PDB file of C-alpha atoms in Angstrom:
ATOM      1  CA  UNK A  98       0.024  -0.089  -0.053  1.00  0.00           C
ATOM      2  CA  UNK A  99       1.270   3.364  -0.878  1.00  0.00           C
ATOM      3  CA  UNK A 100       0.988   5.634   1.979  1.00  0.00           C
ATOM      4  CA  UNK A 101       1.237   8.800   0.123  1.00  0.00           C
ATOM      5  CA  UNK A 102      -2.190   8.304  -1.172  1.00  0.00           C
ATOM      6  CA  UNK A 103      -5.037  10.467   0.119  1.00  0.00           C
ATOM      7  CA  UNK A 104      -8.671  10.461  -0.190  1.00  0.00           C
ATOM      8  CA  UNK A 105     -10.532  13.729  -0.267  1.00  0.00           C
ATOM      9  CA  UNK A 106     -13.661  13.127   1.879  1.00  0.00           C
ATOM     10  CA  UNK A 107     -16.512  14.926   3.683  1.00  0.00           C
ATOM     11  CA  UNK A 108     -16.940  14.282   7.277  1.00  0.00           C
ATOM     12  CA  UNK A 109     -20.412  14.320   8.638  1.00  0.00           C
ATOM     13  CA  UNK A 110     -20.922  14.694  12.198  1.00  0.00           C
ATOM     14  CA  UNK A 111     -24.272  13.446  13.900  1.00  0.00           C
ATOM     15  CA  UNK A 112     -24.132  14.057  17.637  1.00  0.00           C
ATOM     16  CA  UNK A 113     -21.035  12.277  18.662  1.00  0.00           C
ATOM     17  CA  UNK A 114     -20.650  10.067  15.661  1.00  0.00           C
ATOM     18  CA  UNK A 115     -18.618  10.768  12.502  1.00  0.00           C
ATOM     19  CA  UNK A 116     -19.317   9.363   9.034  1.00  0.00           C
ATOM     20  CA  UNK A 117     -17.040   9.841   5.965  1.00  0.00           C
ATOM     21  CA  UNK A 118     -18.174   9.866   2.289  1.00  0.00           C
ATOM     22  CA  UNK A 119     -15.678  10.259  -0.675  1.00  0.00           C
ATOM     23  CA  UNK A 120     -15.898  13.910  -1.706  1.00  0.00           C
ATOM     24  CA  UNK A 121     -16.288  12.765  -5.447  1.00  0.00           C
ATOM     25  CA  UNK A 122     -19.583  11.152  -4.481  1.00  0.00           C
ATOM     26  CA  UNK A 123     -21.104  14.238  -2.805  1.00  0.00           C
ATOM     27  CA  UNK A 124     -22.987  16.531  -5.222  1.00  0.00           C
ATOM     28  CA  UNK A 125     -24.044  19.276  -2.980  1.00  0.00           C
ATOM     29  CA  UNK A 126     -24.918  20.269   0.535  1.00  0.00           C
ATOM     30  CA  UNK A 127     -27.228  23.062   1.524  1.00  0.00           C
ATOM     31  CA  UNK A 128     -28.822  24.671   4.494  1.00  0.00           C
ATOM     32  CA  UNK A 129     -32.476  23.439   5.116  1.00  0.00           C
ATOM     33  CA  UNK A 130     -35.026  26.420   4.719  1.00  0.00           C
ATOM     34  CA  UNK A 131     -38.030  24.117   5.079  1.00  0.00           C
ATOM     35  CA  UNK A 132     -38.506  20.349   5.416  1.00  0.00           C
ATOM     36  CA  UNK A 133     -40.483  18.350   2.877  1.00  0.00           C
ATOM     37  CA  UNK A 134     -41.758  14.888   3.820  1.00  0.00           C
ATOM     38  CA  UNK A 135     -40.168  13.190   0.679  1.00  0.00           C
ATOM     39  CA  UNK A 136     -36.595  13.771   2.073  1.00  0.00           C
ATOM     40  CA  UNK A 137     -35.502  11.040   4.465  1.00  0.00           C
ATOM     41  CA  UNK A 138     -33.450  11.722   7.556  1.00  0.00           C
ATOM     42  CA  UNK A 139     -29.879  10.463   7.194  1.00  0.00           C
ATOM     43  CA  UNK A 140     -29.865   8.658  10.625  1.00  0.00           C
ATOM     44  CA  UNK A 141     -33.088   6.950   9.713  1.00  0.00           C
ATOM     45  CA  UNK A 142     -31.578   5.840   6.466  1.00  0.00           C
ATOM     46  CA  UNK A 143     -28.689   4.356   8.207  1.00  0.00           C
ATOM     47  CA  UNK A 144     -31.034   2.600  10.664  1.00  0.00           C
ATOM     48  CA  UNK A 145     -29.779   4.532  13.621  1.00  0.00           C
ATOM     49  CA  UNK A 146     -31.683   6.651  16.263  1.00  0.00           C
ATOM     50  CA  UNK A 147     -32.147  10.109  15.360  1.00  0.00           C
ATOM     51  CA  UNK A 148     -29.301  12.539  16.097  1.00  0.00           C
ATOM     52  CA  UNK A 149     -29.729  15.407  18.422  1.00  0.00           C
ATOM     53  CA  UNK A 150     -30.940  18.549  16.771  1.00  0.00           C
ATOM     54  CA  UNK A 151     -27.747  20.626  17.200  1.00  0.00           C
ATOM     55  CA  UNK A 152     -25.519  22.300  14.790  1.00  0.00           C
ATOM     56  CA  UNK A 153     -26.674  23.017  11.396  1.00  0.00           C
ATOM     57  CA  UNK A 154     -29.827  21.553   9.657  1.00  0.00           C
ATOM     58  CA  UNK A 155     -28.347  20.326   6.321  1.00  0.00           C
ATOM     59  CA  UNK A 156     -29.596  18.753   3.159  1.00  0.00           C
ATOM     60  CA  UNK A 157     -27.025  16.447   1.557  1.00  0.00           C
ATOM     61  CA  UNK A 158     -27.078  15.040  -1.992  1.00  0.00           C
ATOM     62  CA  UNK A 159     -25.049  12.025  -2.809  1.00  0.00           C
ATOM     63  CA  UNK A 160     -26.429  10.662  -6.198  1.00  0.00           C
ATOM     64  CA  UNK A 161     -24.270   7.553  -6.061  1.00  0.00           C
ATOM     65  CA  UNK A 162     -26.357   6.345  -3.121  1.00  0.00           C
ATOM     66  CA  UNK A 163     -29.417   6.131  -5.297  1.00  0.00           C
ATOM     67  CA  UNK A 164     -31.355   8.293  -2.900  1.00  0.00           C
ATOM     68  CA  UNK A 165     -32.235  10.944  -5.348  1.00  0.00           C
ATOM     69  CA  UNK A 166     -33.909  13.306  -2.943  1.00  0.00           C
ATOM     70  CA  UNK A 167     -30.902  13.339  -0.596  1.00  0.00           C
ATOM     71  CA  UNK A 168     -31.112  13.328   3.150  1.00  0.00           C
ATOM     72  CA  UNK A 169     -31.647  15.814   5.980  1.00  0.00           C
ATOM     73  CA  UNK A 170     -29.449  15.818   8.991  1.00  0.00           C
ATOM     74  CA  UNK A 171     -28.543  17.887  11.919  1.00  0.00           C
ATOM     75  CA  UNK A 172     -24.922  18.367  12.754  1.00  0.00           C
ATOM     76  CA  UNK A 173     -21.698  19.376  10.822  1.00  0.00           C
ATOM     77  CA  UNK A 174     -20.186  18.723   7.464  1.00  0.00           C
ATOM     78  CA  UNK A 175     -16.519  19.344   6.767  1.00  0.00           C
ATOM     79  CA  UNK A 176     -14.073  18.723   3.849  1.00  0.00           C
ATOM     80  CA  UNK A 177     -11.036  16.497   5.182  1.00  0.00           C
ATOM     81  CA  UNK A 178      -8.291  14.840   3.517  1.00  0.00           C
ATOM     82  CA  UNK A 179      -7.759  11.395   4.712  1.00  0.00           C
ATOM     83  CA  UNK A 180      -4.316   9.818   4.494  1.00  0.00           C
ATOM     84  CA  UNK A 181      -4.351   6.107   3.223  1.00  0.00           C
ATOM     85  CA  UNK A 182      -2.695   5.059   6.538  1.00  0.00           C
ATOM     86  CA  UNK A 183      -5.941   6.252   8.327  1.00  0.00           C
ATOM     87  CA  UNK A 184      -8.394   4.146   6.246  1.00  0.00           C
ATOM     88  CA  UNK A 185      -8.738   0.482   7.195  1.00  0.00           C
ATOM     89  CA  UNK A 186     -10.651  -2.369   5.630  1.00  0.00           C
ATOM     90  CA  UNK A 187     -13.367  -3.757   7.614  1.00  0.00           C
ATOM     91  CA  UNK A 188     -12.894  -6.926   9.804  1.00  0.00           C
ATOM     92  CA  UNK A 189     -14.468  -9.952   8.276  1.00  0.00           C
ATOM     93  CA  UNK A 190     -17.050 -10.364  11.120  1.00  0.00           C
ATOM     94  CA  UNK A 191     -18.146  -6.634  10.751  1.00  0.00           C
ATOM     95  CA  UNK A 192     -18.608  -7.062   7.068  1.00  0.00           C
ATOM     96  CA  UNK A 193     -21.333  -9.725   7.789  1.00  0.00           C
ATOM     97  CA  UNK A 194     -22.944  -8.088  10.986  1.00  0.00           C
ATOM     98  CA  UNK A 195     -22.794  -4.393  10.538  1.00  0.00           C
ATOM     99  CA  UNK A 196     -26.090  -3.120   9.070  1.00  0.00           C
ATOM    100  CA  UNK A 197     -24.891   0.249   8.027  1.00  0.00           C
ATOM    101  CA  UNK A 198     -25.732   0.668   4.253  1.00  0.00           C
ATOM    102  CA  UNK A 199     -22.634   1.125   1.989  1.00  0.00           C
ATOM    103  CA  UNK A 200     -20.133   0.714   4.808  1.00  0.00           C
ATOM    104  CA  UNK A 201     -16.879   0.165   2.945  1.00  0.00           C
ATOM    105  CA  UNK A 202     -14.192   0.864   5.513  1.00  0.00           C
ATOM    106  CA  UNK A 203     -13.174   2.483   8.882  1.00  0.00           C
ATOM    107  CA  UNK A 204     -11.318   5.576   9.334  1.00  0.00           C
ATOM    108  CA  UNK A 205      -9.099   6.224  12.298  1.00  0.00           C
ATOM    109  CA  UNK A 206      -9.938   9.503  13.929  1.00  0.00           C
ATOM    110  CA  UNK A 207     -10.665   9.932  17.548  1.00  0.00           C
ATOM    111  CA  UNK A 208     -11.967   6.381  17.522  1.00  0.00           C
ATOM    112  CA  UNK A 209     -12.861   4.478  14.318  1.00  0.00           C
ATOM    113  CA  UNK A 210     -15.681   5.926  12.283  1.00  0.00           C
ATOM    114  CA  UNK A 211     -17.606   4.452   9.159  1.00  0.00           C
ATOM    115  CA  UNK A 212     -16.499   5.352   5.682  1.00  0.00           C
ATOM    116  CA  UNK A 213     -19.608   4.930   3.360  1.00  0.00           C
ATOM    117  CA  UNK A 214     -18.975   4.522  -0.485  1.00  0.00           C
ATOM    118  CA  UNK A 215     -20.933   3.350  -3.377  1.00  0.00           C
TER     119      UNK A 215
ATOM    120  CA  UNK B  69      34.247 -68.873  28.239  1.00  0.00           C
ATOM    121  CA  UNK B  70      31.109 -69.895  29.611  1.00  0.00           C
ATOM    122  CA  UNK B  71      28.728 -71.374  27.058  1.00  0.00           C
ATOM    123  CA  UNK B  72      25.648 -70.793  29.316  1.00  0.00           C
ATOM    124  CA  UNK B  73      26.601 -67.296  29.917  1.00  0.00           C
ATOM    125  CA  UNK B  74      27.086 -66.653  26.285  1.00  0.00           C
ATOM    126  CA  UNK B  75      23.827 -68.151  25.488  1.00  0.00           C
ATOM    127  CA  UNK B  76      21.982 -65.867  27.934  1.00  0.00           C
ATOM    128  CA  UNK B  77      23.741 -62.794  26.627  1.00  0.00           C
ATOM    129  CA  UNK B  78      22.893 -63.576  23.118  1.00  0.00           C
ATOM    130  CA  UNK B  79      19.326 -63.589  23.873  1.00  0.00           C
ATOM    131  CA  UNK B  80      19.669 -59.890  24.668  1.00  0.00           C
ATOM    132  CA  UNK B  81      21.246 -59.270  21.218  1.00  0.00           C
ATOM    133  CA  UNK B  82      18.499 -61.057  19.251  1.00  0.00           C
ATOM    134  CA  UNK B  83      15.598 -59.604  21.306  1.00  0.00           C
ATOM    135  CA  UNK B  84      13.585 -57.112  19.425  1.00  0.00           C
ATOM    136  CA  UNK B  85      12.600 -54.580  22.052  1.00  0.00           C
ATOM    137  CA  UNK B  86       9.583 -52.592  21.487  1.00  0.00           C
ATOM    138  CA  UNK B  87       9.682 -49.117  22.791  1.00  0.00           C
ATOM    139  CA  UNK B  88       6.264 -48.005  23.911  1.00  0.00           C
ATOM    140  CA  UNK B  89       5.551 -44.381  23.702  1.00  0.00           C
ATOM    141  CA  UNK B  90       3.982 -43.546  27.126  1.00  0.00           C
ATOM    142  CA  UNK B  91       3.565 -39.789  26.042  1.00  0.00           C
ATOM    143  CA  UNK B  92      -0.103 -39.094  25.280  1.00  0.00           C
ATOM    144  CA  UNK B  93      -0.847 -36.724  22.690  1.00  0.00           C
ATOM    145  CA  UNK B  94      -1.219 -33.232  24.272  1.00  0.00           C
ATOM    146  CA  UNK B  95      -3.088 -30.000  23.248  1.00  0.00           C
ATOM    147  CA  UNK B  96      -2.740 -26.582  24.621  1.00  0.00           C
ATOM    148  CA  UNK B  97      -5.968 -24.992  26.101  1.00  0.00           C
ATOM    149  CA  UNK B  98      -6.682 -21.317  27.010  1.00  0.00           C
ATOM    150  CA  UNK B  99      -8.876 -21.396  30.125  1.00  0.00           C
ATOM    151  CA  UNK B 100     -11.031 -18.297  30.791  1.00  0.00           C
ATOM    152  CA  UNK B 101     -14.328 -17.188  32.602  1.00  0.00           C
ATOM    153  CA  UNK B 102     -17.268 -15.380  31.398  1.00  0.00           C
ATOM    154  CA  UNK B 103     -19.785 -14.371  34.031  1.00  0.00           C
ATOM    155  CA  UNK B 104     -18.142 -16.780  36.553  1.00  0.00           C
ATOM    156  CA  UNK B 105     -18.655 -19.734  34.213  1.00  0.00           C
ATOM    157  CA  UNK B 106     -15.646 -21.810  32.967  1.00  0.00           C
ATOM    158  CA  UNK B 107     -14.727 -22.100  29.239  1.00  0.00           C
ATOM    159  CA  UNK B 108     -11.731 -23.001  27.127  1.00  0.00           C
ATOM    160  CA  UNK B 109     -10.602 -22.634  23.592  1.00  0.00           C
ATOM    161  CA  UNK B 110      -7.846 -24.672  21.890  1.00  0.00           C
ATOM    162  CA  UNK B 111      -4.631 -22.761  22.273  1.00  0.00           C
ATOM    163  CA  UNK B 112      -3.971 -23.321  18.622  1.00  0.00           C
ATOM    164  CA  UNK B 113      -6.980 -21.101  17.766  1.00  0.00           C
ATOM    165  CA  UNK B 114      -5.831 -18.063  19.998  1.00  0.00           C
ATOM    166  CA  UNK B 115      -3.175 -16.086  18.436  1.00  0.00           C
ATOM    167  CA  UNK B 116      -2.584 -13.643  21.277  1.00  0.00           C
ATOM    168  CA  UNK B 117      -3.770 -12.642  24.640  1.00  0.00           C
ATOM    169  CA  UNK B 118      -4.325  -8.826  25.054  1.00  0.00           C
ATOM    170  CA  UNK B 119      -4.872  -6.755  28.221  1.00  0.00           C
ATOM    171  CA  UNK B 120      -8.051  -4.898  28.496  1.00  0.00           C
ATOM    172  CA  UNK B 121      -7.872  -1.740  26.250  1.00  0.00           C
ATOM    173  CA  UNK B 122     -10.234   0.870  24.887  1.00  0.00           C
ATOM    174  CA  UNK B 123     -12.589  -0.646  22.231  1.00  0.00           C
ATOM    175  CA  UNK B 124     -14.128   1.771  19.611  1.00  0.00           C
ATOM    176  CA  UNK B 125     -17.801   1.435  19.178  1.00  0.00           C
ATOM    177  CA  UNK B 126     -18.914   1.333  15.649  1.00  0.00           C
ATOM    178  CA  UNK B 127     -22.660   2.255  14.959  1.00  0.00           C
ATOM    179  CA  UNK B 128     -24.941  -0.133  13.293  1.00  0.00           C
ATOM    180  CA  UNK B 129     -23.473  -3.322  14.690  1.00  0.00           C
ATOM    181  CA  UNK B 130     -25.097  -5.837  16.840  1.00  0.00           C
ATOM    182  CA  UNK B 131     -24.689  -5.496  20.617  1.00  0.00           C
ATOM    183  CA  UNK B 132     -22.585  -8.581  20.843  1.00  0.00           C
ATOM    184  CA  UNK B 133     -19.981  -6.729  18.725  1.00  0.00           C
ATOM    185  CA  UNK B 134     -18.414  -4.602  21.246  1.00  0.00           C
ATOM    186  CA  UNK B 135     -16.473  -2.556  18.484  1.00  0.00           C
ATOM    187  CA  UNK B 136     -12.906  -2.526  17.066  1.00  0.00           C
ATOM    188  CA  UNK B 137      -9.373  -2.303  18.107  1.00  0.00           C
ATOM    189  CA  UNK B 138      -6.101  -1.413  16.344  1.00  0.00           C
ATOM    190  CA  UNK B 139      -3.892  -4.252  16.743  1.00  0.00           C
ATOM    191  CA  UNK B 140      -0.599  -4.368  14.990  1.00  0.00           C
ATOM    192  CA  UNK B 141      -1.658  -2.052  12.192  1.00  0.00           C
ATOM    193  CA  UNK B 142      -4.863  -3.934  11.559  1.00  0.00           C
ATOM    194  CA  UNK B 143      -8.450  -3.172  12.578  1.00  0.00           C
ATOM    195  CA  UNK B 144      -9.924  -6.073  14.379  1.00  0.00           C
ATOM    196  CA  UNK B 145     -13.477  -6.748  15.669  1.00  0.00           C
ATOM    197  CA  UNK B 146     -14.104  -7.525  19.373  1.00  0.00           C
ATOM    198  CA  UNK B 147     -17.113  -9.682  20.238  1.00  0.00           C
ATOM    199  CA  UNK B 148     -18.618 -10.990  23.236  1.00  0.00           C
ATOM    200  CA  UNK B 149     -19.782 -14.530  23.737  1.00  0.00           C
ATOM    201  CA  UNK B 150     -22.520 -13.922  26.207  1.00  0.00           C
ATOM    202  CA  UNK B 151     -25.497 -14.453  23.790  1.00  0.00           C
ATOM    203  CA  UNK B 152     -23.816 -17.440  22.225  1.00  0.00           C
ATOM    204  CA  UNK B 153     -23.330 -19.377  25.655  1.00  0.00           C
ATOM    205  CA  UNK B 154     -26.555 -18.074  27.076  1.00  0.00           C
ATOM    206  CA  UNK B 155     -24.747 -16.253  29.794  1.00  0.00           C
ATOM    207  CA  UNK B 156     -25.773 -12.644  31.045  1.00  0.00           C
ATOM    208  CA  UNK B 157     -22.871 -10.272  31.073  1.00  0.00           C
ATOM    209  CA  UNK B 158     -21.290  -9.962  34.283  1.00  0.00           C
ATOM    210  CA  UNK B 159     -21.333  -6.596  36.105  1.00  0.00           C
ATOM    211  CA  UNK B 160     -18.308  -4.772  37.669  1.00  0.00           C
ATOM    212  CA  UNK B 161     -15.617  -6.531  35.886  1.00  0.00           C
ATOM    213  CA  UNK B 162     -12.578  -4.279  36.432  1.00  0.00           C
ATOM    214  CA  UNK B 163     -10.007  -5.595  33.752  1.00  0.00           C
ATOM    215  CA  UNK B 164     -11.227  -7.883  31.057  1.00  0.00           C
ATOM    216  CA  UNK B 165      -9.032  -9.673  28.692  1.00  0.00           C
ATOM    217  CA  UNK B 166      -9.189  -9.852  24.870  1.00  0.00           C
ATOM    218  CA  UNK B 167      -8.303 -13.225  23.003  1.00  0.00           C
ATOM    219  CA  UNK B 168      -7.306 -12.830  19.469  1.00  0.00           C
ATOM    220  CA  UNK B 169      -8.785 -15.762  17.875  1.00  0.00           C
ATOM    221  CA  UNK B 170      -8.156 -17.060  14.387  1.00  0.00           C
ATOM    222  CA  UNK B 171     -10.421 -19.434  12.753  1.00  0.00           C
ATOM    223  CA  UNK B 172     -10.206 -21.169   9.426  1.00  0.00           C
ATOM    224  CA  UNK B 173     -12.220 -18.403   7.722  1.00  0.00           C
ATOM    225  CA  UNK B 174     -11.879 -15.358   9.921  1.00  0.00           C
ATOM    226  CA  UNK B 175     -10.437 -13.931  13.027  1.00  0.00           C
ATOM    227  CA  UNK B 176     -11.614 -11.546  15.710  1.00  0.00           C
ATOM    228  CA  UNK B 177     -10.968 -10.499  19.299  1.00  0.00           C
ATOM    229  CA  UNK B 178     -13.137 -12.149  21.951  1.00  0.00           C
ATOM    230  CA  UNK B 179     -13.696 -10.373  25.154  1.00  0.00           C
ATOM    231  CA  UNK B 180     -13.631 -12.519  28.268  1.00  0.00           C
ATOM    232  CA  UNK B 181     -14.056 -11.558  31.846  1.00  0.00           C
ATOM    233  CA  UNK B 182     -10.909 -13.288  33.006  1.00  0.00           C
ATOM    234  CA  UNK B 183      -8.052 -15.200  31.837  1.00  0.00           C
ATOM    235  CA  UNK B 184      -7.583 -18.372  34.090  1.00  0.00           C
ATOM    236  CA  UNK B 185      -4.614 -20.317  32.602  1.00  0.00           C
ATOM    237  CA  UNK B 186      -2.908 -21.573  29.479  1.00  0.00           C
ATOM    238  CA  UNK B 187      -1.909 -25.093  29.919  1.00  0.00           C
ATOM    239  CA  UNK B 188      -1.388 -28.396  28.007  1.00  0.00           C
ATOM    240  CA  UNK B 189      -3.534 -31.346  28.676  1.00  0.00           C
ATOM    241  CA  UNK B 190      -3.610 -34.820  27.452  1.00  0.00           C
ATOM    242  CA  UNK B 191      -6.222 -35.153  24.667  1.00  0.00           C
ATOM    243  CA  UNK B 192      -7.559 -38.270  26.731  1.00  0.00           C
ATOM    244  CA  UNK B 193      -8.577 -35.526  29.369  1.00  0.00           C
ATOM    245  CA  UNK B 194     -10.929 -33.943  26.933  1.00  0.00           C
ATOM    246  CA  UNK B 195     -14.485 -35.675  27.541  1.00  0.00           C
ATOM    247  CA  UNK B 196     -17.289 -35.457  25.110  1.00  0.00           C
ATOM    248  CA  UNK B 197     -19.660 -32.608  25.639  1.00  0.00           C
ATOM    249  CA  UNK B 198     -22.393 -33.520  28.106  1.00  0.00           C
ATOM    250  CA  UNK B 199     -25.811 -34.231  26.465  1.00  0.00           C
ATOM    251  CA  UNK B 200     -27.726 -32.166  29.084  1.00  0.00           C
ATOM    252  CA  UNK B 201     -26.287 -28.893  27.544  1.00  0.00           C
ATOM    253  CA  UNK B 202     -28.865 -26.579  25.999  1.00  0.00           C
ATOM    254  CA  UNK B 203     -29.437 -26.640  22.353  1.00  0.00           C
ATOM    255  CA  UNK B 204     -27.535 -23.400  21.774  1.00  0.00           C
ATOM    256  CA  UNK B 205     -24.422 -24.745  23.769  1.00  0.00           C
ATOM    257  CA  UNK B 206     -24.298 -28.002  22.006  1.00  0.00           C
ATOM    258  CA  UNK B 207     -23.702 -26.108  18.834  1.00  0.00           C
ATOM    259  CA  UNK B 208     -20.402 -24.489  20.135  1.00  0.00           C
ATOM    260  CA  UNK B 209     -19.249 -26.779  22.872  1.00  0.00           C
ATOM    261  CA  UNK B 210     -16.987 -29.619  21.742  1.00  0.00           C
ATOM    262  CA  UNK B 211     -15.962 -31.166  24.955  1.00  0.00           C
ATOM    263  CA  UNK B 212     -15.544 -31.004  28.761  1.00  0.00           C
ATOM    264  CA  UNK B 213     -12.104 -30.525  30.426  1.00  0.00           C
ATOM    265  CA  UNK B 214     -11.565 -31.305  34.148  1.00  0.00           C
ATOM    266  CA  UNK B 215      -8.810 -29.159  35.629  1.00  0.00           C
ATOM    267  CA  UNK B 216      -8.356 -29.594  39.287  1.00  0.00           C
ATOM    268  CA  UNK B 217     -11.687 -29.379  40.977  1.00  0.00           C
ATOM    269  CA  UNK B 218     -13.301 -27.372  38.083  1.00  0.00           C
ATOM    270  CA  UNK B 219     -14.771 -28.286  34.600  1.00  0.00           C
ATOM    271  CA  UNK B 220     -14.371 -26.233  31.590  1.00  0.00           C
ATOM    272  CA  UNK B 221     -16.561 -26.299  28.604  1.00  0.00           C
ATOM    273  CA  UNK B 222     -14.271 -26.503  25.450  1.00  0.00           C
ATOM    274  CA  UNK B 223     -15.491 -24.168  22.741  1.00  0.00           C
ATOM    275  CA  UNK B 224     -14.441 -24.488  19.055  1.00  0.00           C
ATOM    276  CA  UNK B 225     -13.650 -21.097  17.632  1.00  0.00           C
ATOM    277  CA  UNK B 226     -14.881 -21.914  14.035  1.00  0.00           C
ATOM    278  CA  UNK B 227     -18.214 -22.923  15.550  1.00  0.00           C
ATOM    279  CA  UNK B 228     -18.358 -19.796  17.568  1.00  0.00           C
ATOM    280  CA  UNK B 229     -17.768 -17.791  14.400  1.00  0.00           C
ATOM    281  CA  UNK B 230     -20.234 -19.839  12.345  1.00  0.00           C
ATOM    282  CA  UNK B 231     -22.963 -19.521  15.136  1.00  0.00           C
ATOM    283  CA  UNK B 232     -22.235 -15.716  15.475  1.00  0.00           C
ATOM    284  CA  UNK B 233     -22.725 -15.126  12.037  1.00  0.00           C
ATOM    285  CA  UNK B 234     -26.153 -17.102  12.069  1.00  0.00           C
ATOM    286  CA  UNK B 235     -27.498 -15.122  15.109  1.00  0.00           C
ATOM    287  CA  UNK B 236     -26.020 -11.750  14.429  1.00  0.00           C
ATOM    288  CA  UNK B 237     -25.355 -11.243  10.805  1.00  0.00           C
ATOM    289  CA  UNK B 238     -27.690 -10.585   7.872  1.00  0.00           C
ATOM    290  CA  UNK B 239     -28.560 -14.002   7.640  1.00  0.00           C
ATOM    291  CA  UNK B 240     -30.175 -13.983  11.085  1.00  0.00           C
ATOM    292  CA  UNK B 241     -32.448 -11.100   9.715  1.00  0.00           C
ATOM    293  CA  UNK B 242     -33.429 -12.944   6.542  1.00  0.00           C
TER     294      UNK B 242
END
């Protein structure tokens, strides 16, 4: 593995949990002016409890996910560059058992956070 | 030269002495406790024994998957056995131990309450698993080992992983 490789990503913070998505898969992110019913909440799409309503209320579009209408979430979104040495393949048991959709790898940050990719 | 003596000694020269191997086949076992119950793994299936350390929780995983650790440059999962061995989690365990288990198809850390011992036992000391075990236990227990005054249920790591995937993976939800 070449450790000089980097992955441009966006880091989404929901409450205390981070998620990463490769930046080239993210189309757009915008502040939510008003909510519509046809846009799912990111946490619900992930199968997780709702995040606390703190930080920014954002609308994220990731066309590669197949969710055309995007997701709403409360929290933060940042552009980050992940060195290859901070990205780890999933342990075999986790590949079978973790129910997060599109989970592809784990990112070493304050702990280990999911990297979603399609 | 005494003819009788030579005859007696010659018997020893022609005798084919068979050497009997009195050493029984041995195997190494890792003995441990989960919620005060005694269990064992084959030592050959345990790569390393690690002291308690922070385990990073990962969202979306079943409760029996405690999380992951960084071990020797790899991220390894850490599971608990409680649901598989039908034993509720012990409370107030100060320092637990992580057994790094390697099966034929996968590997993972296994969180146990207490490491008891690592020792070699004669294979003849491993008795068949008792029939009165619960159905769930019969799927993972391959023998019973007496050590001192106590008995340890011998678990097969590959059966543990297999059963874990059946009960915790997507297959279990199908």
